[in-house]
PDB file of C-alpha atoms in Angstrom:
ATOM      1  CA  UNK A   1      30.208 -49.054 -62.937  1.00  0.00           C
ATOM      2  CA  UNK A   2      31.925 -50.516 -59.842  1.00  0.00           C
ATOM      3  CA  UNK A   3      28.712 -49.955 -57.930  1.00  0.00           C
ATOM      4  CA  UNK A   4      26.896 -52.160 -60.445  1.00  0.00           C
ATOM      5  CA  UNK A   5      29.441 -54.954 -60.180  1.00  0.00           C
ATOM      6  CA  UNK A   6      28.830 -57.524 -57.441  1.00  0.00           C
ATOM      7  CA  UNK A   7      30.331 -60.864 -56.520  1.00  0.00           C
ATOM      8  CA  UNK A   8      29.155 -63.732 -54.376  1.00  0.00           C
ATOM      9  CA  UNK A   9      30.867 -66.873 -53.164  1.00  0.00           C
ATOM     10  CA  UNK A  10      29.104 -70.053 -54.155  1.00  0.00           C
ATOM     11  CA  UNK A  11      29.953 -73.423 -52.635  1.00  0.00           C
ATOM     12  CA  UNK A  12      28.913 -76.359 -54.777  1.00  0.00           C
ATOM     13  CA  UNK A  13      29.984 -79.914 -55.250  1.00  0.00           C
ATOM     14  CA  UNK A  14      29.306 -80.920 -58.809  1.00  0.00           C
ATOM     15  CA  UNK A  15      31.569 -82.715 -61.265  1.00  0.00           C
ATOM     16  CA  UNK A  16      34.346 -83.006 -58.666  1.00  0.00           C
ATOM     17  CA  UNK A  17      34.489 -79.264 -57.976  1.00  0.00           C
ATOM     18  CA  UNK A  18      34.482 -78.584 -54.240  1.00  0.00           C
ATOM     19  CA  UNK A  19      34.274 -74.783 -54.488  1.00  0.00           C
ATOM     20  CA  UNK A  20      33.482 -72.288 -57.164  1.00  0.00           C
ATOM     21  CA  UNK A  21      33.363 -68.527 -57.308  1.00  0.00           C
ATOM     22  CA  UNK A  22      30.546 -66.865 -59.157  1.00  0.00           C
ATOM     23  CA  UNK A  23      31.339 -63.412 -60.458  1.00  0.00           C
ATOM     24  CA  UNK A  24      28.468 -61.558 -62.060  1.00  0.00           C
ATOM     25  CA  UNK A  25      27.913 -58.110 -63.395  1.00  0.00           C
ATOM     26  CA  UNK A  26      24.951 -56.331 -64.887  1.00  0.00           C
ATOM     27  CA  UNK A  27      26.999 -55.542 -67.989  1.00  0.00           C
ATOM     28  CA  UNK A  28      29.077 -58.736 -68.349  1.00  0.00           C
ATOM     29  CA  UNK A  29      28.114 -62.396 -68.483  1.00  0.00           C
ATOM     30  CA  UNK A  30      28.675 -64.751 -65.531  1.00  0.00           C
ATOM     31  CA  UNK A  31      31.761 -66.860 -65.284  1.00  0.00           C
ATOM     32  CA  UNK A  32      32.595 -69.771 -62.983  1.00  0.00           C
ATOM     33  CA  UNK A  33      36.148 -70.314 -61.787  1.00  0.00           C
ATOM     34  CA  UNK A  34      36.808 -73.841 -60.524  1.00  0.00           C
ATOM     35  CA  UNK A  35      39.130 -74.560 -57.597  1.00  0.00           C
ATOM     36  CA  UNK A  36      40.792 -77.911 -56.898  1.00  0.00           C
ATOM     37  CA  UNK A  37      39.297 -80.038 -54.083  1.00  0.00           C
ATOM     38  CA  UNK A  38      40.799 -79.336 -50.647  1.00  0.00           C
ATOM     39  CA  UNK A  39      40.979 -82.978 -49.585  1.00  0.00           C
ATOM     40  CA  UNK A  40      40.252 -86.481 -50.844  1.00  0.00           C
ATOM     41  CA  UNK A  41      36.881 -88.001 -49.906  1.00  0.00           C
ATOM     42  CA  UNK A  42      37.173 -90.039 -46.693  1.00  0.00           C
ATOM     43  CA  UNK A  43      40.543 -88.564 -45.719  1.00  0.00           C
ATOM     44  CA  UNK A  44      39.178 -86.813 -42.622  1.00  0.00           C
ATOM     45  CA  UNK A  45      37.361 -89.971 -41.498  1.00  0.00           C
ATOM     46  CA  UNK A  46      40.625 -91.930 -41.714  1.00  0.00           C
ATOM     47  CA  UNK A  47      42.436 -89.273 -39.647  1.00  0.00           C
ATOM     48  CA  UNK A  48      39.672 -89.270 -37.020  1.00  0.00           C
ATOM     49  CA  UNK A  49      39.673 -93.090 -36.759  1.00  0.00           C
ATOM     50  CA  UNK A  50      43.468 -93.095 -36.371  1.00  0.00           C
ATOM     51  CA  UNK A  51      43.297 -90.446 -33.619  1.00  0.00           C
ATOM     52  CA  UNK A  52      40.591 -92.404 -31.743  1.00  0.00           C
ATOM     53  CA  UNK A  53      42.473 -95.723 -32.056  1.00  0.00           C
ATOM     54  CA  UNK A  54      45.827 -94.350 -30.889  1.00  0.00           C
ATOM     55  CA  UNK A  55      44.358 -92.133 -28.161  1.00  0.00           C
ATOM     56  CA  UNK A  56      45.876 -88.951 -29.611  1.00  0.00           C
ATOM     57  CA  UNK A  57      42.529 -87.258 -30.233  1.00  0.00           C
ATOM     58  CA  UNK A  58      43.092 -84.831 -27.358  1.00  0.00           C
ATOM     59  CA  UNK A  59      40.486 -83.298 -25.085  1.00  0.00           C
ATOM     60  CA  UNK A  60      37.033 -84.270 -26.292  1.00  0.00           C
ATOM     61  CA  UNK A  61      33.831 -82.238 -26.066  1.00  0.00           C
ATOM     62  CA  UNK A  62      30.184 -83.129 -26.513  1.00  0.00           C
ATOM     63  CA  UNK A  63      26.878 -81.316 -26.822  1.00  0.00           C
ATOM     64  CA  UNK A  64      24.311 -83.154 -24.722  1.00  0.00           C
ATOM     65  CA  UNK A  65      20.571 -82.706 -24.326  1.00  0.00           C
ATOM     66  CA  UNK A  66      19.118 -83.105 -20.843  1.00  0.00           C
ATOM     67  CA  UNK A  67      16.043 -81.681 -19.136  1.00  0.00           C
ATOM     68  CA  UNK A  68      14.999 -79.751 -22.235  1.00  0.00           C
ATOM     69  CA  UNK A  69      18.290 -77.877 -22.644  1.00  0.00           C
ATOM     70  CA  UNK A  70      21.563 -78.351 -24.482  1.00  0.00           C
ATOM     71  CA  UNK A  71      24.964 -78.144 -22.790  1.00  0.00           C
ATOM     72  CA  UNK A  72      28.458 -78.147 -24.294  1.00  0.00           C
ATOM     73  CA  UNK A  73      30.568 -80.236 -21.931  1.00  0.00           C
ATOM     74  CA  UNK A  74      34.152 -81.408 -21.552  1.00  0.00           C
ATOM     75  CA  UNK A  75      35.619 -83.679 -18.858  1.00  0.00           C
ATOM     76  CA  UNK A  76      35.709 -81.865 -15.508  1.00  0.00           C
ATOM     77  CA  UNK A  77      32.878 -79.421 -16.262  1.00  0.00           C
ATOM     78  CA  UNK A  78      30.051 -78.840 -13.800  1.00  0.00           C
ATOM     79  CA  UNK A  79      26.566 -78.307 -15.219  1.00  0.00           C
ATOM     80  CA  UNK A  80      23.377 -77.409 -13.347  1.00  0.00           C
ATOM     81  CA  UNK A  81      20.314 -78.796 -15.183  1.00  0.00           C
ATOM     82  CA  UNK A  82      16.797 -79.134 -13.790  1.00  0.00           C
ATOM     83  CA  UNK A  83      16.151 -81.754 -11.106  1.00  0.00           C
ATOM     84  CA  UNK A  84      17.279 -85.263 -11.965  1.00  0.00           C
ATOM     85  CA  UNK A  85      15.825 -88.055  -9.866  1.00  0.00           C
ATOM     86  CA  UNK A  86      19.119 -89.503  -8.611  1.00  0.00           C
ATOM     87  CA  UNK A  87      20.907 -89.492  -5.282  1.00  0.00           C
ATOM     88  CA  UNK A  88      24.114 -87.506  -4.753  1.00  0.00           C
ATOM     89  CA  UNK A  89      27.163 -89.624  -5.555  1.00  0.00           C
ATOM     90  CA  UNK A  90      25.428 -91.750  -8.179  1.00  0.00           C
ATOM     91  CA  UNK A  91      26.738 -92.010 -11.736  1.00  0.00           C
ATOM     92  CA  UNK A  92      24.738 -90.845 -14.745  1.00  0.00           C
ATOM     93  CA  UNK A  93      25.128 -91.673 -18.449  1.00  0.00           C
ATOM     94  CA  UNK A  94      23.833 -89.070 -20.899  1.00  0.00           C
ATOM     95  CA  UNK A  95      22.365 -90.888 -23.903  1.00  0.00           C
ATOM     96  CA  UNK A  96      21.233 -87.871 -25.935  1.00  0.00           C
ATOM     97  CA  UNK A  97      24.487 -86.674 -27.498  1.00  0.00           C
ATOM     98  CA  UNK A  98      23.871 -84.224 -30.351  1.00  0.00           C
ATOM     99  CA  UNK A  99      27.509 -83.658 -31.369  1.00  0.00           C
ATOM    100  CA  UNK A 100      30.959 -84.710 -30.201  1.00  0.00           C
ATOM    101  CA  UNK A 101      34.549 -84.156 -31.250  1.00  0.00           C
ATOM    102  CA  UNK A 102      37.985 -82.758 -30.564  1.00  0.00           C
ATOM    103  CA  UNK A 103      39.990 -79.843 -31.938  1.00  0.00           C
ATOM    104  CA  UNK A 104      40.670 -81.829 -35.131  1.00  0.00           C
ATOM    105  CA  UNK A 105      37.245 -83.245 -35.993  1.00  0.00           C
ATOM    106  CA  UNK A 106      33.566 -83.048 -35.049  1.00  0.00           C
ATOM    107  CA  UNK A 107      30.775 -85.631 -35.313  1.00  0.00           C
ATOM    108  CA  UNK A 108      27.248 -84.297 -35.816  1.00  0.00           C
ATOM    109  CA  UNK A 109      24.235 -86.495 -35.170  1.00  0.00           C
ATOM    110  CA  UNK A 110      21.054 -86.562 -37.199  1.00  0.00           C
ATOM    111  CA  UNK A 111      19.512 -85.826 -34.704  1.00  0.00           C
ATOM    112  CA  UNK A 112      21.788 -87.712 -32.271  1.00  0.00           C
ATOM    113  CA  UNK A 113      25.195 -89.352 -32.489  1.00  0.00           C
ATOM    114  CA  UNK A 114      25.025 -93.128 -32.270  1.00  0.00           C
ATOM    115  CA  UNK A 115      25.466 -94.450 -28.695  1.00  0.00           C
ATOM    116  CA  UNK A 116      28.122 -96.843 -30.070  1.00  0.00           C
ATOM    117  CA  UNK A 117      30.404 -93.905 -30.936  1.00  0.00           C
ATOM    118  CA  UNK A 118      30.232 -91.593 -27.899  1.00  0.00           C
ATOM    119  CA  UNK A 119      29.621 -92.068 -24.182  1.00  0.00           C
ATOM    120  CA  UNK A 120      29.246 -89.141 -21.768  1.00  0.00           C
ATOM    121  CA  UNK A 121      29.242 -89.961 -18.047  1.00  0.00           C
ATOM    122  CA  UNK A 122      28.838 -87.783 -14.981  1.00  0.00           C
ATOM    123  CA  UNK A 123      28.443 -87.874 -11.203  1.00  0.00           C
ATOM    124  CA  UNK A 124      25.660 -86.197  -9.233  1.00  0.00           C
ATOM    125  CA  UNK A 125      27.273 -83.754  -6.783  1.00  0.00           C
ATOM    126  CA  UNK A 126      24.207 -82.381  -5.010  1.00  0.00           C
ATOM    127  CA  UNK A 127      20.522 -81.526  -5.274  1.00  0.00           C
ATOM    128  CA  UNK A 128      19.815 -77.869  -4.597  1.00  0.00           C
ATOM    129  CA  UNK A 129      17.313 -75.061  -5.020  1.00  0.00           C
ATOM    130  CA  UNK A 130      17.953 -72.283  -7.533  1.00  0.00           C
ATOM    131  CA  UNK A 131      17.434 -68.556  -7.004  1.00  0.00           C
ATOM    132  CA  UNK A 132      13.910 -67.439  -6.164  1.00  0.00           C
ATOM    133  CA  UNK A 133      11.725 -66.618  -9.151  1.00  0.00           C
ATOM    134  CA  UNK A 134       9.324 -63.781  -8.287  1.00  0.00           C
ATOM    135  CA  UNK A 135       5.908 -63.644  -9.975  1.00  0.00           C
ATOM    136  CA  UNK A 136       3.796 -60.484  -9.735  1.00  0.00           C
ATOM    137  CA  UNK A 137       0.245 -59.918 -10.883  1.00  0.00           C
ATOM    138  CA  UNK A 138      -0.999 -56.350 -11.237  1.00  0.00           C
ATOM    139  CA  UNK A 139      -4.140 -54.698 -12.613  1.00  0.00           C
ATOM    140  CA  UNK A 140      -4.045 -50.960 -13.020  1.00  0.00           C
ATOM    141  CA  UNK A 141      -6.688 -48.801 -11.305  1.00  0.00           C
ATOM    142  CA  UNK A 142      -8.211 -51.844  -9.549  1.00  0.00           C
ATOM    143  CA  UNK A 143      -6.046 -52.040  -6.404  1.00  0.00           C
ATOM    144  CA  UNK A 144      -5.152 -55.591  -7.334  1.00  0.00           C
ATOM    145  CA  UNK A 145      -1.615 -56.722  -6.602  1.00  0.00           C
ATOM    146  CA  UNK A 146      -0.440 -60.255  -5.957  1.00  0.00           C
ATOM    147  CA  UNK A 147       3.137 -61.412  -5.398  1.00  0.00           C
ATOM    148  CA  UNK A 148       4.322 -64.993  -5.164  1.00  0.00           C
ATOM    149  CA  UNK A 149       7.440 -66.951  -5.981  1.00  0.00           C
ATOM    150  CA  UNK A 150       9.095 -70.323  -6.095  1.00  0.00           C
ATOM    151  CA  UNK A 151      12.546 -71.879  -6.140  1.00  0.00           C
ATOM    152  CA  UNK A 152      13.314 -74.339  -8.939  1.00  0.00           C
ATOM    153  CA  UNK A 153      15.041 -77.565  -7.944  1.00  0.00           C
ATOM    154  CA  UNK A 154      18.335 -78.125  -9.701  1.00  0.00           C
ATOM    155  CA  UNK A 155      21.003 -80.815  -9.791  1.00  0.00           C
ATOM    156  CA  UNK A 156      24.767 -80.224  -9.924  1.00  0.00           C
ATOM    157  CA  UNK A 157      26.508 -82.739 -12.178  1.00  0.00           C
ATOM    158  CA  UNK A 158      30.252 -83.132 -12.734  1.00  0.00           C
ATOM    159  CA  UNK A 159      31.126 -84.523 -16.169  1.00  0.00           C
ATOM    160  CA  UNK A 160      33.603 -87.351 -15.655  1.00  0.00           C
ATOM    161  CA  UNK A 161      34.301 -88.531 -19.165  1.00  0.00           C
ATOM    162  CA  UNK A 162      33.555 -87.825 -22.814  1.00  0.00           C
ATOM    163  CA  UNK A 163      34.691 -91.035 -24.479  1.00  0.00           C
ATOM    164  CA  UNK A 164      34.915 -91.540 -28.243  1.00  0.00           C
ATOM    165  CA  UNK A 165      34.712 -95.317 -28.401  1.00  0.00           C
ATOM    166  CA  UNK A 166      34.531 -96.791 -31.895  1.00  0.00           C
ATOM    167  CA  UNK A 167      35.619 -96.193 -35.437  1.00  0.00           C
ATOM    168  CA  UNK A 168      33.514 -93.840 -37.515  1.00  0.00           C
ATOM    169  CA  UNK A 169      31.713 -95.397 -40.478  1.00  0.00           C
ATOM    170  CA  UNK A 170      31.962 -93.861 -43.901  1.00  0.00           C
TER     171      UNK A 170
END
């Protein structure tokens, strides 16, 4: 009979219930056990706004999109995306921020976080070539072999600042 009994956790938000547990059995009827809400609506937004205003938010992180890839960055990180058309020493602002936050809260964009809330800046360190990519063509039983390669241009960028600037709207 224990093999027939199964349980699944169900998260729903209806009629003020933040979580419920659905217990079902093939022999018994289903029952729903309600649990009290974990927090008041808007409470986390108020805490996040207070942390941003007082500067106690801590070390911030952001997930940025550049050159077709996504990078999770914090201040002081060095990333190596594809070639960016900037000179070494110049400053760069990353406008495509997908998510940002600290250890206490996280802001997710749909698809991007508003530029009024988060600013990610960096400095170009150097332009360089990556490791050689080898390409081989081969046809069996035809004595056809061809080998070529290339080196992708890359840019080293140091992330200077991940700045959470304004209050979060409800």
